[in-house]
mmCIF file of C-alpha atoms in Angstrom:
data_model
loop_
_atom_site.group_PDB
_atom_site.id
_atom_site.type_symbol
_atom_site.label_atom_id
_atom_site.label_comp_id
_atom_site.label_asym_id
_atom_site.label_seq_id
_atom_site.Cartn_x
_atom_site.Cartn_y
_atom_site.Cartn_z
ATOM 1 C CA UNK A 1 100.815 66.045 93.622
ATOM 2 C CA UNK A 2 98.226 67.077 96.616
ATOM 3 C CA UNK A 3 97.687 70.992 96.649
ATOM 4 C CA UNK A 4 97.254 72.521 100.052
ATOM 5 C CA UNK A 5 94.333 74.559 101.402
ATOM 6 C CA UNK A 6 96.466 77.288 101.732
ATOM 7 C CA UNK A 7 97.710 77.125 98.128
ATOM 8 C CA UNK A 8 94.165 76.230 96.632
ATOM 9 C CA UNK A 9 93.039 79.771 98.610
ATOM 10 C CA UNK A 10 96.243 81.834 97.013
ATOM 11 C CA UNK A 11 95.187 80.588 93.481
ATOM 12 C CA UNK A 12 91.570 81.370 94.267
ATOM 13 C CA UNK A 13 92.499 84.967 95.874
ATOM 14 C CA UNK A 14 95.132 85.682 92.625
ATOM 15 C CA UNK A 15 92.818 84.071 89.931
ATOM 16 C CA UNK A 16 89.815 86.548 91.013
ATOM 17 C CA UNK A 17 91.966 89.546 91.125
ATOM 18 C CA UNK A 18 93.635 88.769 87.784
ATOM 19 C CA UNK A 19 90.056 88.292 86.243
ATOM 20 C CA UNK A 20 88.800 91.204 87.884
ATOM 21 C CA UNK A 21 92.299 93.288 86.538
ATOM 22 C CA UNK A 22 91.791 91.700 82.496
ATOM 23 C CA UNK A 23 88.028 93.259 82.688
ATOM 24 C CA UNK A 24 89.034 96.911 84.238
ATOM 25 C CA UNK A 25 91.880 96.667 81.446
ATOM 26 C CA UNK A 26 89.509 95.527 79.008
ATOM 27 C CA UNK A 27 86.803 98.694 79.950
ATOM 28 C CA UNK A 28 89.861 100.842 79.604
ATOM 29 C CA UNK A 29 90.657 99.635 76.300
ATOM 30 C CA UNK A 30 87.296 100.447 75.026
ATOM 31 C CA UNK A 31 86.507 103.832 76.635
ATOM 32 C CA UNK A 32 90.238 104.943 75.158
ATOM 33 C CA UNK A 33 89.476 103.704 71.882
ATOM 34 C CA UNK A 34 85.798 105.253 71.709
ATOM 35 C CA UNK A 35 87.628 108.540 72.918
ATOM 36 C CA UNK A 36 90.450 109.075 70.449
ATOM 37 C CA UNK A 37 88.112 107.471 67.217
ATOM 38 C CA UNK A 38 85.302 109.692 67.766
ATOM 39 C CA UNK A 39 87.071 112.876 68.266
ATOM 40 C CA UNK A 40 90.153 114.204 66.637
ATOM 41 C CA UNK A 41 89.812 116.283 63.118
ATOM 42 C CA UNK A 42 86.144 116.750 62.760
ATOM 43 C CA UNK A 43 85.936 120.269 63.636
ATOM 44 C CA UNK A 44 88.978 121.136 61.572
ATOM 45 C CA UNK A 45 87.551 119.254 58.657
ATOM 46 C CA UNK A 46 84.183 121.390 59.088
ATOM 47 C CA UNK A 47 86.084 124.432 59.305
ATOM 48 C CA UNK A 48 88.184 123.448 55.913
ATOM 49 C CA UNK A 49 86.323 121.480 53.929
ATOM 50 C CA UNK A 50 82.719 123.387 54.221
ATOM 51 C CA UNK A 51 79.715 122.263 52.120
ATOM 52 C CA UNK A 52 79.511 123.154 48.374
ATOM 53 C CA UNK A 53 78.107 126.248 47.613
ATOM 54 C CA UNK A 54 78.727 127.761 51.532
ATOM 55 C CA UNK A 55 81.537 130.436 51.879
ATOM 56 C CA UNK A 56 83.330 129.955 55.346
ATOM 57 C CA UNK A 57 82.510 132.671 57.976
ATOM 58 C CA UNK A 58 84.113 136.044 57.804
ATOM 59 C CA UNK A 59 87.248 136.481 60.098
ATOM 60 C CA UNK A 60 87.494 132.820 59.999
ATOM 61 C CA UNK A 61 90.443 132.650 57.045
ATOM 62 C CA UNK A 62 91.735 136.500 57.940
ATOM 63 C CA UNK A 63 90.042 137.355 54.668
ATOM 64 C CA UNK A 64 87.220 138.172 52.460
ATOM 65 C CA UNK A 65 84.483 135.961 52.295
ATOM 66 C CA UNK A 66 84.793 134.097 48.930
ATOM 67 C CA UNK A 67 84.182 130.505 47.159
ATOM 68 C CA UNK A 68 87.064 128.177 47.995
ATOM 69 C CA UNK A 69 89.031 127.094 44.919
ATOM 70 C CA UNK A 70 89.995 123.978 43.413
ATOM 71 C CA UNK A 71 93.373 124.231 44.694
ATOM 72 C CA UNK A 72 92.306 124.779 48.565
ATOM 73 C CA UNK A 73 90.305 121.754 48.085
ATOM 74 C CA UNK A 74 93.155 119.803 47.213
ATOM 75 C CA UNK A 75 95.097 121.271 50.387
ATOM 76 C CA UNK A 76 92.322 120.570 52.727
ATOM 77 C CA UNK A 77 91.998 116.944 51.448
ATOM 78 C CA UNK A 78 95.640 116.457 51.644
ATOM 79 C CA UNK A 79 95.342 118.116 55.196
ATOM 80 C CA UNK A 80 92.719 115.713 56.185
ATOM 81 C CA UNK A 81 95.132 112.455 55.135
ATOM 82 C CA UNK A 82 98.064 113.616 57.258
ATOM 83 C CA UNK A 83 95.884 114.329 60.067
ATOM 84 C CA UNK A 84 94.445 110.634 59.795
ATOM 85 C CA UNK A 85 97.697 109.439 59.481
ATOM 86 C CA UNK A 86 98.926 110.748 62.242
ATOM 87 C CA UNK A 87 95.537 110.463 64.190
ATOM 88 C CA UNK A 88 95.550 106.325 63.365
ATOM 89 C CA UNK A 89 99.453 106.299 64.582
ATOM 90 C CA UNK A 90 98.606 108.165 67.976
ATOM 91 C CA UNK A 91 95.580 105.567 68.068
ATOM 92 C CA UNK A 92 98.002 102.452 67.451
ATOM 93 C CA UNK A 93 100.212 103.963 70.143
ATOM 94 C CA UNK A 94 97.880 104.435 72.627
ATOM 95 C CA UNK A 95 96.419 101.411 72.509
ATOM 96 C CA UNK A 96 99.716 99.748 72.281
ATOM 97 C CA UNK A 97 100.981 101.355 75.284
ATOM 98 C CA UNK A 98 97.292 100.992 77.131
ATOM 99 C CA UNK A 99 97.981 96.845 76.440
ATOM 100 C CA UNK A 100 101.541 96.866 77.589
ATOM 101 C CA UNK A 101 101.688 99.044 80.264
ATOM 102 C CA UNK A 102 98.839 97.777 81.295
ATOM 103 C CA UNK A 103 99.296 93.917 81.183
ATOM 104 C CA UNK A 104 103.030 94.571 83.184
ATOM 105 C CA UNK A 105 101.235 96.148 86.057
ATOM 106 C CA UNK A 106 98.713 93.971 85.998
ATOM 107 C CA UNK A 107 101.317 91.147 86.275
ATOM 108 C CA UNK A 108 103.295 92.825 89.055
ATOM 109 C CA UNK A 109 100.212 93.695 91.234
ATOM 110 C CA UNK A 110 98.756 90.406 90.189
ATOM 111 C CA UNK A 111 102.176 88.775 91.887
ATOM 112 C CA UNK A 112 101.739 91.262 95.061
ATOM 113 C CA UNK A 113 97.941 90.232 95.293
ATOM 114 C CA UNK A 114 98.521 86.514 95.116
ATOM 115 C CA UNK A 115 101.529 86.960 98.191
ATOM 116 C CA UNK A 116 99.254 89.240 99.896
ATOM 117 C CA UNK A 117 96.859 86.243 99.409
ATOM 118 C CA UNK A 118 99.487 83.485 100.508
ATOM 119 C CA UNK A 119 99.998 85.547 103.830
ATOM 120 C CA UNK A 120 96.377 86.184 104.588
ATOM 121 C CA UNK A 121 95.531 82.386 103.756
ATOM 122 C CA UNK A 122 98.064 81.456 106.094
ATOM 123 C CA UNK A 123 96.454 83.712 108.778
ATOM 124 C CA UNK A 124 93.357 82.485 108.632
ATOM 125 C CA UNK A 125 94.361 78.631 108.233
ATOM 126 C CA UNK A 126 96.632 79.306 111.370
ATOM 127 C CA UNK A 127 93.993 78.042 113.843
ATOM 128 C CA UNK A 128 93.318 75.031 111.734
ATOM 129 C CA UNK A 129 96.634 73.892 111.730
ATOM 130 C CA UNK A 130 96.822 74.418 115.368
ATOM 131 C CA UNK A 131 93.571 71.959 115.934
ATOM 132 C CA UNK A 132 95.485 69.421 113.395
ATOM 133 C CA UNK A 133 98.803 69.180 115.512
ATOM 134 C CA UNK A 134 96.646 68.627 118.547
ATOM 135 C CA UNK A 135 94.531 65.682 116.962
ATOM 136 C CA UNK A 136 98.364 64.754 115.842
ATOM 137 C CA UNK A 137 99.715 64.515 119.126
ATOM 138 C CA UNK A 138 96.357 63.060 120.623
ATOM 139 C CA UNK A 139 96.965 60.286 118.236
ATOM 140 C CA UNK A 140 100.538 59.672 118.614
ATOM 141 C CA UNK A 141 100.380 59.969 121.914
ATOM 142 C CA UNK A 142 101.505 56.364 123.712
ATOM 143 C CA UNK A 143 100.068 56.238 126.693
ATOM 144 C CA UNK A 144 95.882 55.844 126.111
ATOM 145 C CA UNK A 145 95.479 59.066 128.631
ATOM 146 C CA UNK A 146 98.200 61.073 128.372
ATOM 147 C CA UNK A 147 97.100 62.897 124.822
ATOM 148 C CA UNK A 148 93.533 63.249 125.974
ATOM 149 C CA UNK A 149 94.314 65.579 128.669
ATOM 150 C CA UNK A 150 95.552 67.981 125.801
ATOM 151 C CA UNK A 151 93.272 70.929 124.847
ATOM 152 C CA UNK A 152 93.330 73.299 121.856
ATOM 153 C CA UNK A 153 91.986 76.104 124.147
ATOM 154 C CA UNK A 154 91.491 78.211 120.849
ATOM 155 C CA UNK A 155 90.655 82.189 121.755
ATOM 156 C CA UNK A 156 89.585 84.678 119.500
ATOM 157 C CA UNK A 157 86.100 85.633 118.014
ATOM 158 C CA UNK A 158 83.566 82.842 117.947
ATOM 159 C CA UNK A 159 83.565 82.174 113.862
ATOM 160 C CA UNK A 160 83.554 78.504 112.473
ATOM 161 C CA UNK A 161 87.194 77.521 113.025
ATOM 162 C CA UNK A 162 86.521 78.377 117.075
ATOM 163 C CA UNK A 163 83.155 76.309 116.634
ATOM 164 C CA UNK A 164 85.112 73.640 115.343
ATOM 165 C CA UNK A 165 88.176 73.818 118.234
ATOM 166 C CA UNK A 166 85.498 74.343 120.940
ATOM 167 C CA UNK A 167 83.728 71.074 119.349
ATOM 168 C CA UNK A 168 87.257 69.137 119.160
ATOM 169 C CA UNK A 169 87.967 69.932 122.969
ATOM 170 C CA UNK A 170 84.303 68.890 123.879
ATOM 171 C CA UNK A 171 84.976 65.494 122.091
ATOM 172 C CA UNK A 172 88.420 64.966 123.625
ATOM 173 C CA UNK A 173 87.037 65.840 127.403
ATOM 174 C CA UNK A 174 83.961 62.720 126.839
ATOM 175 C CA UNK A 175 86.420 60.631 125.684
ATOM 176 C CA UNK A 176 89.178 61.627 128.580
ATOM 177 C CA UNK A 177 86.353 60.811 131.112
ATOM 178 C CA UNK A 178 85.480 57.491 129.534
ATOM 179 C CA UNK A 179 89.149 56.362 129.466
ATOM 180 C CA UNK A 180 89.366 57.241 132.859
ATOM 181 C CA UNK A 181 86.146 55.697 133.804
ATOM 182 C CA UNK A 182 87.022 52.826 132.141
ATOM 183 C CA UNK A 183 90.125 52.205 133.574
ATOM 184 C CA UNK A 184 89.116 53.138 137.332
ATOM 185 C CA UNK A 185 86.551 50.478 137.274
ATOM 186 C CA UNK A 186 88.792 48.201 135.823
ATOM 187 C CA UNK A 187 91.015 48.886 138.884
ATOM 188 C CA UNK A 188 87.890 48.511 141.341
ATOM 189 C CA UNK A 189 86.432 45.863 139.857
ATOM 190 C CA UNK A 190 90.172 43.831 140.260
ATOM 191 C CA UNK A 191 90.355 44.931 143.910
ATOM 192 C CA UNK A 192 87.058 44.005 145.036
ATOM 193 C CA UNK A 193 87.448 40.406 143.057
ATOM 194 C CA UNK A 194 90.427 39.687 145.006
ATOM 195 C CA UNK A 195 89.211 39.340 148.688
ATOM 196 C CA UNK A 196 86.229 36.721 147.939
ATOM 197 C CA UNK A 197 89.061 34.945 145.880
ATOM 198 C CA UNK A 198 91.172 34.625 148.514
ATOM 199 C CA UNK A 199 88.807 33.851 151.163
ATOM 200 C CA UNK A 200 87.640 30.806 148.729
ATOM 201 C CA UNK A 201 90.969 29.497 148.008
ATOM 202 C CA UNK A 202 91.358 29.372 151.996
ATOM 203 C CA UNK A 203 88.089 27.637 152.390
ATOM 204 C CA UNK A 204 89.058 25.028 149.769
ATOM 205 C CA UNK A 205 92.600 24.651 151.326
ATOM 206 C CA UNK A 206 90.729 23.882 154.874
ATOM 207 C CA UNK A 207 88.408 21.436 153.440
ATOM 208 C CA UNK A 208 91.024 19.830 151.578
ATOM 209 C CA UNK A 209 93.741 19.178 154.356
ATOM 210 C CA UNK A 210 90.824 17.825 156.731
ATOM 211 C CA UNK A 211 92.006 14.678 158.129
ATOM 212 C CA UNK A 212 88.102 13.698 157.304
ATOM 213 C CA UNK A 213 88.429 14.449 153.681
ATOM 214 C CA UNK A 214 87.715 11.978 151.120
ATOM 215 C CA UNK A 215 89.988 11.629 147.994
ATOM 216 C CA UNK A 216 86.742 13.142 145.879
ATOM 217 C CA UNK A 217 86.993 16.060 148.152
ATOM 218 C CA UNK A 218 90.678 16.385 147.474
ATOM 219 C CA UNK A 219 90.321 16.096 144.065
ATOM 220 C CA UNK A 220 87.533 18.723 143.891
ATOM 221 C CA UNK A 221 89.522 20.735 145.890
ATOM 222 C CA UNK A 222 92.508 20.370 143.279
ATOM 223 C CA UNK A 223 90.385 21.130 140.484
ATOM 224 C CA UNK A 224 89.032 24.631 142.660
ATOM 225 C CA UNK A 225 92.168 25.734 143.242
ATOM 226 C CA UNK A 226 93.196 25.308 139.572
ATOM 227 C CA UNK A 227 90.522 27.650 138.711
ATOM 228 C CA UNK A 228 90.866 29.830 141.645
ATOM 229 C CA UNK A 229 94.589 30.635 140.454
ATOM 230 C CA UNK A 230 93.395 31.402 136.894
ATOM 231 C CA UNK A 231 91.124 33.982 138.071
ATOM 232 C CA UNK A 232 93.474 35.107 140.234
ATOM 233 C CA UNK A 233 95.663 35.847 137.154
ATOM 234 C CA UNK A 234 93.018 36.877 135.274
ATOM 235 C CA UNK A 235 92.596 39.923 138.168
ATOM 236 C CA UNK A 236 96.082 40.224 138.376
ATOM 237 C CA UNK A 237 96.485 40.862 134.202
ATOM 238 C CA UNK A 238 93.640 42.942 134.150
ATOM 239 C CA UNK A 239 95.573 45.088 137.228
ATOM 240 C CA UNK A 240 98.448 45.171 135.523
ATOM 241 C CA UNK A 241 96.904 46.461 132.257
ATOM 242 C CA UNK A 242 94.884 49.050 133.941
ATOM 243 C CA UNK A 243 98.128 50.237 135.398
ATOM 244 C CA UNK A 244 100.255 50.053 132.205
ATOM 245 C CA UNK A 245 97.955 52.239 130.004
ATOM 246 C CA UNK A 246 98.814 55.485 132.381
ATOM 247 C CA UNK A 247 101.466 57.548 131.885
ATOM 248 C CA UNK A 248 105.181 56.274 133.623
ATOM 249 C CA UNK A 249 106.092 58.901 135.805
ATOM 250 C CA UNK A 250 108.775 57.417 137.583
ATOM 251 C CA UNK A 251 111.636 56.304 135.102
ATOM 252 C CA UNK A 252 115.331 54.976 135.572
ATOM 253 C CA UNK A 253 117.945 53.578 133.607
ATOM 254 C CA UNK A 254 117.271 49.715 133.132
ATOM 255 C CA UNK A 255 119.539 47.351 131.248
ATOM 256 C CA UNK A 256 117.329 44.475 129.191
ATOM 257 C CA UNK A 257 120.258 42.253 129.570
ATOM 258 C CA UNK A 258 119.383 41.867 133.270
ATOM 259 C CA UNK A 259 116.203 41.665 132.821
ATOM 260 C CA UNK A 260 116.203 38.625 130.424
ATOM 261 C CA UNK A 261 118.826 37.198 132.512
ATOM 262 C CA UNK A 262 116.450 37.375 135.717
ATOM 263 C CA UNK A 263 113.121 36.058 133.457
ATOM 264 C CA UNK A 264 115.192 33.566 131.768
ATOM 265 C CA UNK A 265 116.180 32.443 135.144
ATOM 266 C CA UNK A 266 112.549 31.856 136.193
ATOM 267 C CA UNK A 267 111.260 30.641 133.487
ATOM 268 C CA UNK A 268 113.843 27.672 133.827
ATOM 269 C CA UNK A 269 111.514 25.124 135.775
ATOM 270 C CA UNK A 270 108.391 25.382 133.614
ATOM 271 C CA UNK A 271 110.497 25.091 130.534
ATOM 272 C CA UNK A 272 112.493 21.924 131.874
ATOM 273 C CA UNK A 273 108.776 20.667 132.763
ATOM 274 C CA UNK A 274 107.470 21.219 129.252
ATOM 275 C CA UNK A 275 111.067 20.031 127.603
ATOM 276 C CA UNK A 276 111.088 22.950 125.885
ATOM 277 C CA UNK A 277 114.849 24.992 125.716
ATOM 278 C CA UNK A 278 115.242 28.501 126.808
ATOM 279 C CA UNK A 279 118.222 30.079 124.725
ATOM 280 C CA UNK A 280 119.319 33.426 125.952
ATOM 281 C CA UNK A 281 121.756 35.996 124.309
ATOM 282 C CA UNK A 282 121.644 38.900 126.184
ATOM 283 C CA UNK A 283 124.029 42.065 125.274
ATOM 284 C CA UNK A 284 123.652 45.448 126.720
ATOM 285 C CA UNK A 285 120.531 47.437 126.089
ATOM 286 C CA UNK A 286 119.950 50.488 128.224
ATOM 287 C CA UNK A 287 116.839 51.906 128.183
ATOM 288 C CA UNK A 288 114.820 54.064 130.858
ATOM 289 C CA UNK A 289 111.552 53.223 132.415
ATOM 290 C CA UNK A 290 109.647 51.145 135.277
ATOM 291 C CA UNK A 291 111.926 48.201 136.023
ATOM 292 C CA UNK A 292 109.086 45.668 136.993
ATOM 293 C CA UNK A 293 106.767 46.772 133.690
ATOM 294 C CA UNK A 294 109.809 46.044 131.591
ATOM 295 C CA UNK A 295 110.586 43.094 133.414
ATOM 296 C CA UNK A 296 106.917 41.793 133.209
ATOM 297 C CA UNK A 297 107.249 42.608 129.467
ATOM 298 C CA UNK A 298 110.030 40.001 128.759
ATOM 299 C CA UNK A 299 108.238 37.187 131.638
ATOM 300 C CA UNK A 300 104.559 37.836 128.923
ATOM 301 C CA UNK A 301 107.083 37.072 125.972
ATOM 302 C CA UNK A 302 108.802 34.141 127.711
ATOM 303 C CA UNK A 303 105.848 32.291 128.846
ATOM 304 C CA UNK A 304 103.940 32.816 125.608
ATOM 305 C CA UNK A 305 106.653 30.936 123.778
ATOM 306 C CA UNK A 306 106.481 28.426 126.524
ATOM 307 C CA UNK A 307 103.063 27.687 126.573
ATOM 308 C CA UNK A 308 102.056 27.988 122.679
ATOM 309 C CA UNK A 309 104.796 25.656 122.004
ATOM 310 C CA UNK A 310 105.384 22.041 120.623
ATOM 311 C CA UNK A 311 107.300 19.202 122.575
ATOM 312 C CA UNK A 312 110.988 19.352 122.441
ATOM 313 C CA UNK A 313 110.870 23.180 120.978
ATOM 314 C CA UNK A 314 112.706 25.841 121.962
ATOM 315 C CA UNK A 315 112.464 29.822 122.913
ATOM 316 C CA UNK A 316 115.166 32.229 121.855
ATOM 317 C CA UNK A 317 115.279 35.496 123.889
ATOM 318 C CA UNK A 318 118.129 38.242 122.772
ATOM 319 C CA UNK A 319 118.742 41.726 123.380
ATOM 320 C CA UNK A 320 120.889 44.531 122.157
ATOM 321 C CA UNK A 321 120.769 47.846 120.339
ATOM 322 C CA UNK A 322 120.308 49.272 117.185
ATOM 323 C CA UNK A 323 119.676 52.884 115.554
ATOM 324 C CA UNK A 324 116.116 52.872 116.937
ATOM 325 C CA UNK A 325 116.970 52.259 120.310
ATOM 326 C CA UNK A 326 117.194 49.024 122.740
ATOM 327 C CA UNK A 327 115.439 45.832 121.050
ATOM 328 C CA UNK A 328 114.265 42.755 122.994
ATOM 329 C CA UNK A 329 113.453 40.432 120.639
ATOM 330 C CA UNK A 330 111.448 36.595 121.654
ATOM 331 C CA UNK A 331 111.107 33.970 119.075
ATOM 332 C CA UNK A 332 109.996 30.611 119.714
ATOM 333 C CA UNK A 333 108.995 27.141 117.465
ATOM 334 C CA UNK A 334 105.249 25.772 117.646
ATOM 335 C CA UNK A 335 102.575 25.703 115.374
ATOM 336 C CA UNK A 336 102.075 27.909 112.432
ATOM 337 C CA UNK A 337 100.129 31.237 112.967
ATOM 338 C CA UNK A 338 98.305 32.659 110.162
ATOM 339 C CA UNK A 339 99.980 36.240 109.728
ATOM 340 C CA UNK A 340 96.039 37.944 109.686
ATOM 341 C CA UNK A 341 95.793 36.106 113.061
ATOM 342 C CA UNK A 342 98.765 38.232 114.616
ATOM 343 C CA UNK A 343 96.867 41.743 115.216
ATOM 344 C CA UNK A 344 94.035 40.491 117.118
ATOM 345 C CA UNK A 345 96.236 38.286 119.289
ATOM 346 C CA UNK A 346 97.307 41.944 120.868
ATOM 347 C CA UNK A 347 93.616 42.448 121.491
ATOM 348 C CA UNK A 348 92.428 41.587 125.343
ATOM 349 C CA UNK A 349 91.047 38.051 125.398
ATOM 350 C CA UNK A 350 92.017 36.955 122.568
ATOM 351 C CA UNK A 351 93.798 33.689 121.713
ATOM 352 C CA UNK A 352 94.198 32.112 118.466
ATOM 353 C CA UNK A 353 92.726 28.580 119.039
ATOM 354 C CA UNK A 354 89.692 30.915 120.515
ATOM 355 C CA UNK A 355 89.984 28.654 123.575
ATOM 356 C CA UNK A 356 88.286 29.957 126.764
ATOM 357 C CA UNK A 357 87.870 27.324 128.902
ATOM 358 C CA UNK A 358 89.275 26.773 132.552
ATOM 359 C CA UNK A 359 92.113 24.806 130.620
ATOM 360 C CA UNK A 360 93.754 27.717 129.161
ATOM 361 C CA UNK A 361 97.099 28.193 129.416
ATOM 362 C CA UNK A 362 96.472 31.571 129.987
ATOM 363 C CA UNK A 363 93.923 34.603 130.561
ATOM 364 C CA UNK A 364 94.109 36.265 127.139
ATOM 365 C CA UNK A 365 95.835 39.349 128.375
ATOM 366 C CA UNK A 366 99.805 38.490 127.839
ATOM 367 C CA UNK A 367 100.275 40.360 124.452
ATOM 368 C CA UNK A 368 97.728 43.085 125.398
ATOM 369 C CA UNK A 369 100.051 43.953 128.387
ATOM 370 C CA UNK A 370 103.004 43.805 126.662
ATOM 371 C CA UNK A 371 101.466 46.149 124.199
ATOM 372 C CA UNK A 372 100.417 48.669 126.811
ATOM 373 C CA UNK A 373 103.543 48.545 128.713
ATOM 374 C CA UNK A 374 106.115 49.170 125.453
ATOM 375 C CA UNK A 375 103.404 51.826 124.631
ATOM 376 C CA UNK A 376 103.843 53.794 127.883
ATOM 377 C CA UNK A 377 107.410 53.718 127.598
ATOM 378 C CA UNK A 378 107.130 55.257 124.353
ATOM 379 C CA UNK A 379 108.267 52.401 122.317
ATOM 380 C CA UNK A 380 106.803 49.966 119.606
ATOM 381 C CA UNK A 381 105.936 46.186 119.364
ATOM 382 C CA UNK A 382 105.820 44.154 116.387
ATOM 383 C CA UNK A 383 104.875 40.281 115.762
ATOM 384 C CA UNK A 384 105.407 38.177 112.662
ATOM 385 C CA UNK A 385 105.103 34.446 111.857
ATOM 386 C CA UNK A 386 108.125 32.277 111.366
ATOM 387 C CA UNK A 387 107.996 30.255 108.322
ATOM 388 C CA UNK A 388 108.391 27.024 109.868
ATOM 389 C CA UNK A 389 105.935 27.962 112.941
ATOM 390 C CA UNK A 390 105.609 29.805 116.139
ATOM 391 C CA UNK A 391 106.017 33.759 116.106
ATOM 392 C CA UNK A 392 108.765 36.171 116.529
ATOM 393 C CA UNK A 393 108.170 39.558 118.721
ATOM 394 C CA UNK A 394 110.357 42.423 118.808
ATOM 395 C CA UNK A 395 110.352 45.121 120.941
ATOM 396 C CA UNK A 396 112.266 48.366 120.558
ATOM 397 C CA UNK A 397 112.521 50.905 123.265
ATOM 398 C CA UNK A 398 114.093 54.665 123.458
ATOM 399 C CA UNK A 399 117.626 54.564 124.500
ATOM 400 C CA UNK A 400 118.624 55.586 128.056
ATOM 401 C CA UNK A 401 121.820 56.622 129.536
ATOM 402 C CA UNK A 402 123.255 54.908 132.660
ATOM 403 C CA UNK A 403 123.240 57.579 135.381
#
């Protein structure tokens, strides 16, 4: 069982206090024992039992000076024994009382000191808990740029804890600027690249449709148009990826059943051309978010299922609700997918077969866009390989209510 830092500090405070209390109790015991053992009947014994051959001082016993008889010596000896016994009893009672009551008092004060140490430790560790909670919120933020805008902004004396909080704020601020710069660069670069691609497509189409164009030129034009279309898809995917990583500010109720039906109807021609069957099982599943982005999630999953499939294969699309929220499930037949390869499929430009040539079926951004959009909607996405081949992807989104 892991012990918290607050508990360890409390045990340290309490242990040090008890150790100091035990030392103090031991010193007090030694002093009391020495005082009781070194005093008592010495003066009385000297006065009643003088040295042989001497006489007590006149007036000491209220009678004339004379030699001490044997009866008086016996009386003095008996008195000494009685006083010694009383002194020993007094010594034992005093020491016992000191140890017993001192131990009880030490235990009570030690418990109070431990409770006070618990409060003080909590007070001291309060800023550290604030740092931890802020870091946890940033790490759990579904959107990449949402949590990085948060700061601790700890106030107080400039001690070690404040230096830690200020250092953490500086690190988060630099990360925030870095992510913002990266997204702006991707968006700006994608916008800038769209213009020459559009211009290039127009020039190729003009050259292809000239009456004097030879068959070789037309074939070359078809190839160039395919390359241009792939580049346009890539740029469109980059723009969507940069957009989906931002926070969703406008949310509205969305029924995933409508989204699934629309996407399935759009994908029907491609499925018919490839010989893949699309099976739809759409039940009402209400969530909140951006309808266009959620439609892109379903579209990307269905397109992946169609393009990474086998002949006469199938793609099953279903949606519904569960305790966690609205669920979109897309599974497909196809080649076997190693389980250790699945996490890499959600990274940009990662494909299972490593194909990066022009004839690749996609831009390698489909699942990356899906993950970014789902995270921006405070949801989760998981993928598992099917035993007979293919992949099953499950998207879970928070439930919503129809306005």
